Amino acid sequence: MSLPGEKIVVTGGLGFIGSHFVDMILSTRPGRELVVLDANTYCGSRRNLEAHAGNSKLSIVEDSVCQSETVDRVLKGAGVVVHFAAETHVDRSISSARPFFETNVMGTLNVLESCRRHEVRKIVVVSTDEVYGNCSESATESDTLLRPASPYAASKAAADLTARSFFATYDVPVCIVRPVNNFGPRQYPEKLIPKFIERMIAGEKVPVYGHGGNTREWLYVKDTCRAILSLIEHFSANVVGEVFNIGSGVEKSVLEITGSITGLLDIDGENVIEWVDDRPAHVERHRVNWNKIRRVTGWEPIFDFEEGLKRTVSWYMEHRGGEYDNWW
Ligand SMILES: NC(=O)c1ccc[n+]([C@@H]2O[C@H](COP(=O)([O-])OP(=O)(O)OC[C@H]3O[C@@H](n4cnc5c(N)ncnc54)[C@H](O)[C@@H]3O)[C@@H](O)[C@H]2O)c1
């Protein structure tokens, strides 16, 4: 694989998707120097990378992407930068929007400015399908007008468009990815799937907003990491400056997800739900067209939804409670 330069920098590498991406690089490209830059906020954990303890190729710099001097020092000499670091929870952004704009917009600006200064040759900025807002009849194309419906989504849209502007204005070689909802082990249990798994394991009810019929497209985390790696491997005129949706075609409502988890845990689904007031501007549906990444890199998801969910439930059963409590 061509991963140019001495160093790969992964921001947000102590978080959910970032740590799986680090796993993938260290296991498949063992000779590469990899630096994680992460502020280790409430949703990141050094335990997410404990499998690599003692690996001399991995170093972790614990600081914020808002600290431009740190970002500049870490990115010096990098050949590849994958920028995951972000505030990521929609509900938190509704309670308090400012940290989202500080990290997601200004932090991304710092990363892009440093990439430009140090002439990094391959940059992937991780955006989200949330930037589109509600999906209409057909799956959302990557050139659809952005209509973000939460402060989180708006901050990610600003970061995403800033990245695009750095390509247009300064020729900074960046591509933007917009993945759908990810799930898998090591996701902080405020997001739907891990929250529901943990609550059900604890014998508690799960809160379902509104009517529970809102749907999302779901992708197993390792498939997202494979997609990003496939873009790095195919970095060319077809990738630079482009936006790629990363989807699965697997669309499920909150109630369907609830049913799948109760099934795997063998719990009576009848009384498990606590109905709660809907979130403001709750998006009814996200669904993306991801033909473009398939065409350019050949990537396709390989993990079946039910199989991925089974692995996820197993991980939370094994790793929460007892000696593993306080994972985060
Ligand atoms: N999880 C999903 O379903 C999903 C879907 C689409 C896009 N994304 C995007 O993928 C990226 C990773 O998401 P995730 O689910 O792994 O998130 P996460 O919340 O699990 O991890 C985010 C990581 O960023 C770090 N971080 C937060 N603020 C920081 C700062 N100021 N400086 C440095 N590090 C900071 C956190 O400590 C954490 O380790 C994000 O950009 C997110 O917007 C996520």
mmCIF file of C-alpha atoms and ligand atoms in Angstrom:
data_model
loop_
_atom_site.group_PDB
_atom_site.id
_atom_site.type_symbol
_atom_site.label_atom_id
_atom_site.label_comp_id
_atom_site.label_asym_id
_atom_site.label_seq_id
_atom_site.Cartn_x
_atom_site.Cartn_y
_atom_site.Cartn_z
ATOM 1 C CA MET A 1 0.000 0.000 0.000
ATOM 2 C CA SER A 2 1.256 3.481 -0.667
ATOM 3 C CA LEU A 3 1.091 5.459 2.543
ATOM 4 C CA PRO A 4 3.670 8.159 1.835
ATOM 5 C CA GLY A 5 5.827 9.916 4.418
ATOM 6 C CA GLU A 6 7.170 8.721 7.683
ATOM 7 C CA LYS A 7 4.135 9.217 9.767
ATOM 8 C CA ILE A 8 0.380 8.667 9.875
ATOM 9 C CA VAL A 9 -1.465 11.008 12.222
ATOM 10 C CA VAL A 10 -4.904 9.988 13.487
ATOM 11 C CA THR A 11 -6.778 12.663 15.411
ATOM 12 C CA GLY A 12 -9.472 11.303 17.718
ATOM 13 C CA GLY A 13 -7.687 7.927 17.795
ATOM 14 C CA LEU A 14 -8.765 7.237 21.394
ATOM 15 C CA GLY A 15 -12.416 7.414 20.341
ATOM 16 C CA PHE A 16 -14.707 4.811 18.862
ATOM 17 C CA ILE A 17 -14.065 4.826 15.091
ATOM 18 C CA GLY A 18 -10.570 6.340 15.397
ATOM 19 C CA SER A 19 -9.356 3.514 17.650
ATOM 20 C CA HIS A 20 -10.646 0.863 15.233
ATOM 21 C CA PHE A 21 -8.820 2.681 12.442
ATOM 22 C CA VAL A 22 -5.610 2.600 14.510
ATOM 23 C CA ASP A 23 -6.135 -1.165 15.060
ATOM 24 C CA MET A 24 -6.446 -1.635 11.319
ATOM 25 C CA ILE A 25 -3.307 0.312 10.425
ATOM 26 C CA LEU A 26 -1.118 -1.228 13.145
ATOM 27 C CA SER A 27 -2.207 -4.760 12.332
ATOM 28 C CA THR A 28 -1.983 -4.514 8.548
ATOM 29 C CA ARG A 29 0.881 -1.976 8.150
ATOM 30 C CA PRO A 30 3.108 -2.815 11.122
ATOM 31 C CA GLY A 31 6.139 -0.851 9.910
ATOM 32 C CA ARG A 32 4.403 2.532 9.925
ATOM 33 C CA GLU A 33 4.861 5.191 12.574
ATOM 34 C CA LEU A 34 1.440 6.235 13.837
ATOM 35 C CA VAL A 35 0.696 9.189 16.098
ATOM 36 C CA VAL A 36 -2.665 9.659 17.790
ATOM 37 C CA LEU A 37 -3.657 13.186 18.744
ATOM 38 C CA ASP A 38 -6.616 13.110 21.114
ATOM 39 C CA ALA A 39 -7.811 15.261 24.011
ATOM 40 C CA ASN A 40 -9.062 12.105 25.768
ATOM 41 C CA THR A 41 -12.440 13.618 26.542
ATOM 42 C CA TYR A 42 -15.259 11.717 28.303
ATOM 43 C CA CYS A 43 -15.870 9.489 25.237
ATOM 44 C CA GLY A 44 -12.255 8.606 24.439
ATOM 45 C CA SER A 45 -10.252 6.032 26.370
ATOM 46 C CA ARG A 46 -6.649 4.854 26.395
ATOM 47 C CA ARG A 47 -8.128 1.424 27.006
ATOM 48 C CA ASN A 48 -9.436 1.528 23.426
ATOM 49 C CA LEU A 49 -5.799 1.148 22.337
ATOM 50 C CA GLU A 50 -4.507 -1.044 25.160
ATOM 51 C CA ALA A 51 -4.021 -3.933 22.716
ATOM 52 C CA HIS A 52 -1.082 -1.928 21.315
ATOM 53 C CA ALA A 53 0.657 -1.213 24.621
ATOM 54 C CA GLY A 54 4.399 -1.511 24.077
ATOM 55 C CA ASN A 55 4.173 -1.024 20.297
ATOM 56 C CA SER A 56 7.046 1.354 19.575
ATOM 57 C CA LYS A 57 5.388 2.481 16.335
ATOM 58 C CA LEU A 58 2.446 4.035 18.210
ATOM 59 C CA SER A 59 2.614 7.238 20.186
ATOM 60 C CA ILE A 60 -0.244 9.119 21.788
ATOM 61 C CA VAL A 61 -0.249 12.872 22.232
ATOM 62 C CA GLU A 62 -2.976 13.861 24.666
ATOM 63 C CA ASP A 63 -4.078 17.353 23.723
ATOM 64 C CA SER A 64 -6.804 19.244 21.910
ATOM 65 C CA VAL A 65 -6.957 19.957 18.190
ATOM 66 C CA CYS A 66 -7.842 23.471 19.350
ATOM 67 C CA GLN A 67 -4.204 23.877 20.488
ATOM 68 C CA SER A 68 -2.680 25.010 17.218
ATOM 69 C CA GLU A 69 0.928 24.706 18.417
ATOM 70 C CA THR A 70 0.410 21.072 19.406
ATOM 71 C CA VAL A 71 -1.334 20.301 16.131
ATOM 72 C CA ASP A 72 1.535 21.888 14.230
ATOM 73 C CA ARG A 73 4.165 19.940 16.150
ATOM 74 C CA VAL A 74 2.339 16.608 15.721
ATOM 75 C CA LEU A 75 1.637 17.057 12.003
ATOM 76 C CA LYS A 76 5.211 18.001 11.101
ATOM 77 C CA GLY A 77 6.618 15.220 8.915
ATOM 78 C CA ALA A 78 3.264 13.459 8.460
ATOM 79 C CA GLY A 79 2.469 11.827 5.114
ATOM 80 C CA VAL A 80 -1.135 10.933 5.926
ATOM 81 C CA VAL A 81 -3.596 12.614 8.278
ATOM 82 C CA VAL A 82 -6.990 11.164 9.135
ATOM 83 C CA HIS A 83 -9.043 13.647 11.114
ATOM 84 C CA PHE A 84 -11.687 12.005 13.326
ATOM 85 C CA ALA A 85 -11.466 14.197 16.453
ATOM 86 C CA ALA A 86 -14.791 15.840 17.203
ATOM 87 C CA GLU A 87 -17.549 16.427 19.667
ATOM 88 C CA THR A 88 -20.031 13.869 18.373
ATOM 89 C CA HIS A 89 -23.271 13.625 20.323
ATOM 90 C CA VAL A 90 -26.341 15.350 18.847
ATOM 91 C CA ASP A 91 -28.185 15.621 22.199
ATOM 92 C CA ARG A 92 -25.195 17.280 23.879
ATOM 93 C CA SER A 93 -24.966 19.772 21.014
ATOM 94 C CA ILE A 94 -28.602 20.700 21.622
ATOM 95 C CA SER A 95 -27.877 21.361 25.324
ATOM 96 C CA SER A 96 -24.631 23.202 24.672
ATOM 97 C CA ALA A 97 -23.580 24.072 21.132
ATOM 98 C CA ARG A 98 -20.385 26.075 21.678
ATOM 99 C CA PRO A 99 -17.915 23.232 22.387
ATOM 100 C CA PHE A 100 -19.052 21.663 19.111
ATOM 101 C CA PHE A 101 -18.085 24.724 17.096
ATOM 102 C CA GLU A 102 -14.814 25.128 18.975
ATOM 103 C CA THR A 103 -13.612 21.571 18.414
ATOM 104 C CA ASN A 104 -15.327 20.668 15.163
ATOM 105 C CA VAL A 105 -14.803 23.918 13.272
ATOM 106 C CA MET A 106 -11.787 25.652 14.810
ATOM 107 C CA GLY A 107 -10.060 22.332 15.526
ATOM 108 C CA THR A 108 -10.518 21.263 11.918
ATOM 109 C CA LEU A 109 -9.223 24.635 10.737
ATOM 110 C CA ASN A 110 -6.075 24.081 12.819
ATOM 111 C CA VAL A 111 -5.601 20.628 11.300
ATOM 112 C CA LEU A 112 -6.065 21.947 7.765
ATOM 113 C CA GLU A 113 -3.724 24.897 8.273
ATOM 114 C CA SER A 114 -1.011 22.616 9.641
ATOM 115 C CA CYS A 115 -1.521 20.131 6.806
ATOM 116 C CA ARG A 116 -1.043 22.977 4.384
ATOM 117 C CA ARG A 117 2.050 24.296 6.156
ATOM 118 C CA HIS A 118 3.683 20.865 6.294
ATOM 119 C CA GLU A 119 2.566 19.826 2.816
ATOM 120 C CA VAL A 120 0.854 16.654 3.993
ATOM 121 C CA ARG A 121 0.094 14.605 0.882
ATOM 122 C CA LYS A 122 -3.022 12.664 1.879
ATOM 123 C CA ILE A 123 -5.687 14.044 4.200
ATOM 124 C CA VAL A 124 -9.067 12.549 5.043
ATOM 125 C CA VAL A 125 -11.536 14.720 6.959
ATOM 126 C CA VAL A 126 -14.258 12.619 8.570
ATOM 127 C CA SER A 127 -17.615 14.347 8.254
ATOM 128 C CA THR A 128 -21.052 12.693 8.664
ATOM 129 C CA ASP A 129 -24.330 12.030 6.845
ATOM 130 C CA GLU A 130 -25.948 14.271 9.494
ATOM 131 C CA VAL A 131 -24.829 17.277 7.410
ATOM 132 C CA TYR A 132 -27.624 16.504 4.904
ATOM 133 C CA GLY A 133 -30.506 16.727 7.350
ATOM 134 C CA ASN A 134 -33.625 14.784 6.469
ATOM 135 C CA CYS A 135 -33.366 12.421 3.504
ATOM 136 C CA SER A 136 -36.105 12.654 0.886
ATOM 137 C CA GLU A 137 -37.470 9.750 -1.162
ATOM 138 C CA SER A 138 -34.252 8.574 -2.757
ATOM 139 C CA ALA A 139 -30.888 8.086 -1.039
ATOM 140 C CA THR A 140 -28.916 11.325 -0.580
ATOM 141 C CA GLU A 141 -26.208 12.064 -3.149
ATOM 142 C CA SER A 142 -22.889 13.566 -2.051
ATOM 143 C CA ASP A 143 -23.617 16.820 -3.936
ATOM 144 C CA THR A 144 -27.023 17.357 -2.286
ATOM 145 C CA LEU A 145 -27.629 20.684 -0.543
ATOM 146 C CA LEU A 146 -26.628 20.511 3.120
ATOM 147 C CA ARG A 147 -29.486 21.168 5.559
ATOM 148 C CA PRO A 148 -28.053 20.327 8.992
ATOM 149 C CA ALA A 149 -30.729 19.964 11.672
ATOM 150 C CA SER A 150 -28.669 20.118 14.887
ATOM 151 C CA PRO A 151 -25.749 22.199 16.136
ATOM 152 C CA TYR A 152 -23.627 19.030 15.859
ATOM 153 C CA ALA A 153 -24.556 18.620 12.197
ATOM 154 C CA ALA A 154 -24.034 22.329 11.497
ATOM 155 C CA SER A 155 -20.566 22.290 13.068
ATOM 156 C CA LYS A 156 -19.624 19.214 11.028
ATOM 157 C CA ALA A 157 -20.970 20.843 7.852
ATOM 158 C CA ALA A 158 -18.820 23.907 8.528
ATOM 159 C CA ALA A 159 -15.748 21.713 9.017
ATOM 160 C CA ASP A 160 -16.545 19.668 5.926
ATOM 161 C CA LEU A 161 -16.942 22.800 3.744
ATOM 162 C CA THR A 162 -13.801 24.337 5.212
ATOM 163 C CA ALA A 163 -11.893 21.243 4.117
ATOM 164 C CA ARG A 164 -13.342 21.575 0.635
ATOM 165 C CA SER A 165 -12.321 25.242 0.522
ATOM 166 C CA PHE A 166 -8.738 24.353 1.450
ATOM 167 C CA PHE A 167 -8.607 22.129 -1.604
ATOM 168 C CA ALA A 168 -10.181 24.751 -3.869
ATOM 169 C CA THR A 169 -8.152 27.676 -2.571
ATOM 170 C CA TYR A 170 -4.774 26.215 -1.606
ATOM 171 C CA ASP A 171 -4.725 22.877 -3.398
ATOM 172 C CA VAL A 172 -4.489 21.068 -0.063
ATOM 173 C CA PRO A 173 -4.976 17.370 -0.951
ATOM 174 C CA VAL A 174 -7.971 16.520 1.163
ATOM 175 C CA CYS A 175 -10.964 14.287 0.677
ATOM 176 C CA ILE A 176 -14.108 14.325 2.782
ATOM 177 C CA VAL A 177 -16.046 11.286 3.929
ATOM 178 C CA ARG A 178 -19.624 11.263 5.202
ATOM 179 C CA PRO A 179 -20.290 7.946 6.941
ATOM 180 C CA VAL A 180 -23.700 6.820 8.128
ATOM 181 C CA ASN A 181 -24.385 5.679 11.725
ATOM 182 C CA ASN A 182 -21.614 3.413 12.938
ATOM 183 C CA PHE A 183 -21.883 0.705 15.550
ATOM 184 C CA GLY A 184 -19.508 -1.799 17.117
ATOM 185 C CA PRO A 185 -17.444 -2.405 20.247
ATOM 186 C CA ARG A 186 -15.955 0.486 22.288
ATOM 187 C CA GLN A 187 -18.530 3.145 21.450
ATOM 188 C CA TYR A 188 -19.324 5.400 24.390
ATOM 189 C CA PRO A 189 -22.725 4.315 25.729
ATOM 190 C CA GLU A 190 -24.572 7.556 25.107
ATOM 191 C CA LYS A 191 -25.191 6.601 21.461
ATOM 192 C CA LEU A 192 -28.257 4.538 20.630
ATOM 193 C CA ILE A 193 -26.929 0.991 20.235
ATOM 194 C CA PRO A 194 -24.450 0.859 23.156
ATOM 195 C CA LYS A 195 -26.840 2.786 25.406
ATOM 196 C CA PHE A 196 -29.651 0.336 24.719
ATOM 197 C CA ILE A 197 -27.370 -2.690 25.150
ATOM 198 C CA GLU A 198 -26.016 -1.430 28.467
ATOM 199 C CA ARG A 199 -29.423 -0.517 29.834
ATOM 200 C CA MET A 200 -30.927 -3.835 28.843
ATOM 201 C CA ILE A 201 -28.003 -5.747 30.367
ATOM 202 C CA ALA A 202 -28.623 -3.774 33.587
ATOM 203 C CA GLY A 203 -32.338 -4.645 33.470
ATOM 204 C CA GLU A 204 -33.335 -1.019 32.816
ATOM 205 C CA LYS A 205 -35.773 0.455 30.314
ATOM 206 C CA VAL A 206 -34.548 2.166 27.138
ATOM 207 C CA PRO A 207 -35.699 5.680 26.205
ATOM 208 C CA VAL A 208 -37.278 5.913 22.746
ATOM 209 C CA TYR A 209 -37.896 9.368 21.294
ATOM 210 C CA GLY A 210 -41.265 10.224 19.726
ATOM 211 C CA HIS A 211 -42.770 7.302 17.828
ATOM 212 C CA GLY A 212 -39.524 5.319 17.444
ATOM 213 C CA GLY A 213 -39.991 5.053 13.685
ATOM 214 C CA ASN A 214 -37.052 7.303 12.741
ATOM 215 C CA THR A 215 -34.625 5.391 10.581
ATOM 216 C CA ARG A 216 -30.874 5.508 10.093
ATOM 217 C CA GLU A 217 -28.517 3.621 7.829
ATOM 218 C CA TRP A 218 -26.186 1.397 9.890
ATOM 219 C CA LEU A 219 -22.609 0.386 9.179
ATOM 220 C CA TYR A 220 -20.273 -1.797 11.240
ATOM 221 C CA VAL A 221 -17.289 0.264 12.378
ATOM 222 C CA LYS A 222 -14.650 -1.911 10.725
ATOM 223 C CA ASP A 223 -16.295 -1.364 7.348
ATOM 224 C CA THR A 224 -16.005 2.400 7.803
ATOM 225 C CA CYS A 225 -12.298 2.005 8.576
ATOM 226 C CA ARG A 226 -11.848 -0.157 5.484
ATOM 227 C CA ALA A 227 -13.600 2.500 3.407
ATOM 228 C CA ILE A 228 -11.286 5.260 4.646
ATOM 229 C CA LEU A 229 -8.230 3.088 4.042
ATOM 230 C CA SER A 230 -9.455 2.293 0.529
ATOM 231 C CA LEU A 231 -9.579 6.028 -0.227
ATOM 232 C CA ILE A 232 -6.047 6.525 1.095
ATOM 233 C CA GLU A 233 -4.882 3.666 -1.107
ATOM 234 C CA HIS A 234 -6.630 5.141 -4.160
ATOM 235 C CA PHE A 235 -5.620 8.741 -3.500
ATOM 236 C CA SER A 236 -5.645 10.308 -6.964
ATOM 237 C CA ALA A 237 -7.430 12.993 -8.980
ATOM 238 C CA ASN A 238 -10.641 10.971 -8.491
ATOM 239 C CA VAL A 239 -10.351 11.274 -4.721
ATOM 240 C CA VAL A 240 -8.697 14.607 -3.917
ATOM 241 C CA GLY A 241 -11.183 17.417 -3.338
ATOM 242 C CA GLU A 242 -14.070 14.936 -3.515
ATOM 243 C CA VAL A 243 -16.807 13.997 -1.062
ATOM 244 C CA PHE A 244 -17.672 10.344 -0.453
ATOM 245 C CA ASN A 245 -20.732 8.980 1.271
ATOM 246 C CA ILE A 246 -19.975 5.779 3.178
ATOM 247 C CA GLY A 247 -23.124 3.697 3.598
ATOM 248 C CA SER A 248 -24.436 0.178 3.806
ATOM 249 C CA GLY A 249 -27.987 0.135 2.462
ATOM 250 C CA VAL A 250 -29.072 -1.287 5.833
ATOM 251 C CA GLU A 251 -31.823 1.009 7.051
ATOM 252 C CA LYS A 252 -33.372 0.338 10.465
ATOM 253 C CA SER A 253 -35.714 2.225 12.758
ATOM 254 C CA VAL A 254 -35.097 2.713 16.460
ATOM 255 C CA LEU A 255 -37.817 0.161 17.185
ATOM 256 C CA GLU A 256 -36.230 -2.395 14.852
ATOM 257 C CA ILE A 257 -32.857 -1.901 16.556
ATOM 258 C CA THR A 258 -34.538 -2.308 19.940
ATOM 259 C CA GLY A 259 -36.123 -5.553 18.760
ATOM 260 C CA SER A 260 -32.805 -6.913 17.457
ATOM 261 C CA ILE A 261 -31.058 -6.215 20.770
ATOM 262 C CA THR A 262 -33.834 -7.711 22.910
ATOM 263 C CA GLY A 263 -33.678 -10.761 20.626
ATOM 264 C CA LEU A 264 -29.920 -11.176 21.101
ATOM 265 C CA LEU A 265 -30.156 -10.692 24.869
ATOM 266 C CA ASP A 266 -33.226 -12.912 25.054
ATOM 267 C CA ILE A 267 -35.209 -10.192 26.836
ATOM 268 C CA ASP A 268 -38.948 -9.748 26.729
ATOM 269 C CA GLY A 269 -39.329 -6.736 24.404
ATOM 270 C CA GLU A 270 -42.832 -5.905 25.635
ATOM 271 C CA ASN A 271 -42.014 -3.669 28.589
ATOM 272 C CA VAL A 272 -38.497 -2.566 27.805
ATOM 273 C CA ILE A 273 -39.372 0.779 26.205
ATOM 274 C CA GLU A 274 -39.817 4.084 28.011
ATOM 275 C CA TRP A 275 -41.399 6.565 25.578
ATOM 276 C CA VAL A 276 -39.894 10.052 25.887
ATOM 277 C CA ASP A 277 -40.579 13.419 24.224
ATOM 278 C CA ASP A 278 -39.008 13.765 20.811
ATOM 279 C CA ARG A 279 -35.734 15.665 20.377
ATOM 280 C CA PRO A 280 -36.095 19.076 18.639
ATOM 281 C CA ALA A 281 -35.735 18.894 14.842
ATOM 282 C CA HIS A 282 -35.279 15.128 15.051
ATOM 283 C CA VAL A 283 -34.312 13.888 11.587
ATOM 284 C CA GLU A 284 -36.785 11.237 10.381
ATOM 285 C CA ARG A 285 -34.497 9.478 7.988
ATOM 286 C CA HIS A 286 -30.887 9.323 6.830
ATOM 287 C CA ARG A 287 -29.992 7.278 3.795
ATOM 288 C CA VAL A 288 -27.081 7.893 1.429
ATOM 289 C CA ASN A 289 -26.068 6.817 -2.029
ATOM 290 C CA TRP A 290 -22.550 5.392 -1.704
ATOM 291 C CA ASN A 291 -22.036 4.237 -5.300
ATOM 292 C CA LYS A 292 -19.234 6.762 -5.756
ATOM 293 C CA ILE A 293 -16.793 5.147 -3.300
ATOM 294 C CA ARG A 294 -17.613 1.722 -4.720
ATOM 295 C CA ARG A 295 -16.874 2.987 -8.229
ATOM 296 C CA VAL A 296 -13.616 4.762 -7.321
ATOM 297 C CA THR A 297 -12.047 2.297 -4.863
ATOM 298 C CA GLY A 298 -14.085 -0.908 -5.169
ATOM 299 C CA TRP A 299 -14.979 -0.733 -1.445
ATOM 300 C CA GLU A 300 -18.130 -2.445 -0.219
ATOM 301 C CA PRO A 301 -19.221 -3.335 3.309
ATOM 302 C CA ILE A 302 -18.414 -6.934 4.261
ATOM 303 C CA PHE A 303 -19.969 -7.157 7.735
ATOM 304 C CA ASP A 304 -23.559 -8.323 7.976
ATOM 305 C CA PHE A 305 -25.691 -6.137 10.287
ATOM 306 C CA GLU A 306 -26.905 -8.971 12.542
ATOM 307 C CA GLU A 307 -23.412 -10.451 12.817
ATOM 308 C CA GLY A 308 -21.958 -7.012 13.677
ATOM 309 C CA LEU A 309 -24.657 -6.454 16.273
ATOM 310 C CA LYS A 310 -23.961 -9.854 17.803
ATOM 311 C CA ARG A 311 -20.256 -8.980 18.135
ATOM 312 C CA THR A 312 -21.185 -5.634 19.646
ATOM 313 C CA VAL A 313 -23.533 -7.109 22.241
ATOM 314 C CA SER A 314 -20.863 -9.700 23.154
ATOM 315 C CA TRP A 315 -18.290 -6.985 23.673
ATOM 316 C CA TYR A 316 -20.507 -5.034 26.078
ATOM 317 C CA MET A 317 -21.434 -8.235 27.926
ATOM 318 C CA GLU A 318 -17.731 -9.055 28.363
ATOM 319 C CA HIS A 319 -16.262 -5.643 28.982
ATOM 320 C CA ARG A 320 -18.651 -3.757 31.184
ATOM 321 C CA GLY A 321 -19.105 -4.308 34.872
ATOM 322 C CA GLY A 322 -16.607 -5.957 37.239
ATOM 323 C CA GLU A 323 -12.947 -5.326 36.497
ATOM 324 C CA TYR A 324 -13.796 -3.526 33.265
ATOM 325 C CA ASP A 325 -16.011 -0.896 34.837
ATOM 326 C CA ASN A 326 -14.773 2.615 34.211
ATOM 327 C CA TRP A 327 -13.694 1.772 30.674
ATOM 328 C CA TRP A 328 -14.176 5.430 29.840
HETATM 329 N N1 LIG B 1 -20.124 7.272 15.313
HETATM 330 C C1 LIG B 1 -20.830 7.525 14.227
HETATM 331 O O1 LIG B 1 -21.902 6.928 14.002
HETATM 332 C C2 LIG B 1 -20.349 8.530 13.211
HETATM 333 C C3 LIG B 1 -21.023 8.611 11.979
HETATM 334 C C4 LIG B 1 -20.568 9.515 11.022
HETATM 335 C C5 LIG B 1 -19.475 10.311 11.292
HETATM 336 N N2 LIG B 1 -18.849 10.224 12.505
HETATM 337 C C6 LIG B 1 -17.677 11.085 12.712
HETATM 338 O O2 LIG B 1 -16.572 10.228 12.918
HETATM 339 C C7 LIG B 1 -15.645 10.829 13.817
HETATM 340 C C8 LIG B 1 -15.381 9.894 14.959
HETATM 341 O O3 LIG B 1 -16.616 9.607 15.609
HETATM 342 P P1 LIG B 1 -16.676 8.628 16.856
HETATM 343 O O4 LIG B 1 -18.021 8.027 16.860
HETATM 344 O O5 LIG B 1 -15.476 7.763 16.885
HETATM 345 O O6 LIG B 1 -16.607 9.687 18.037
HETATM 346 P P2 LIG B 1 -16.190 9.527 19.552
HETATM 347 O O7 LIG B 1 -17.003 10.550 20.263
HETATM 348 O O8 LIG B 1 -16.226 8.114 20.005
HETATM 349 O O9 LIG B 1 -14.655 9.954 19.557
HETATM 350 C C9 LIG B 1 -14.233 11.264 19.343
HETATM 351 C C10 LIG B 1 -12.795 11.354 19.813
HETATM 352 O O10 LIG B 1 -12.378 12.721 19.588
HETATM 353 C C11 LIG B 1 -11.712 13.143 20.754
HETATM 354 N N3 LIG B 1 -11.856 14.584 20.886
HETATM 355 C C12 LIG B 1 -12.962 15.316 21.190
HETATM 356 N N4 LIG B 1 -12.667 16.622 21.243
HETATM 357 C C13 LIG B 1 -11.348 16.726 20.937
HETATM 358 C C14 LIG B 1 -10.460 17.819 20.814
HETATM 359 N N5 LIG B 1 -10.845 19.069 21.031
HETATM 360 N N6 LIG B 1 -9.181 17.563 20.472
HETATM 361 C C15 LIG B 1 -8.746 16.297 20.260
HETATM 362 N N7 LIG B 1 -9.541 15.225 20.395
HETATM 363 C C16 LIG B 1 -10.829 15.438 20.716
HETATM 364 C C17 LIG B 1 -12.378 12.412 21.906
HETATM 365 O O11 LIG B 1 -11.535 12.355 23.053
HETATM 366 C C18 LIG B 1 -12.624 11.045 21.290
HETATM 367 O O12 LIG B 1 -11.542 10.187 21.500
HETATM 368 C C19 LIG B 1 -16.265 12.141 14.235
HETATM 369 O O13 LIG B 1 -15.704 13.164 13.446
HETATM 370 C C20 LIG B 1 -17.739 11.974 13.938
HETATM 371 O O14 LIG B 1 -18.355 13.215 13.671
HETATM 372 C C21 LIG B 1 -19.256 9.357 13.461
#
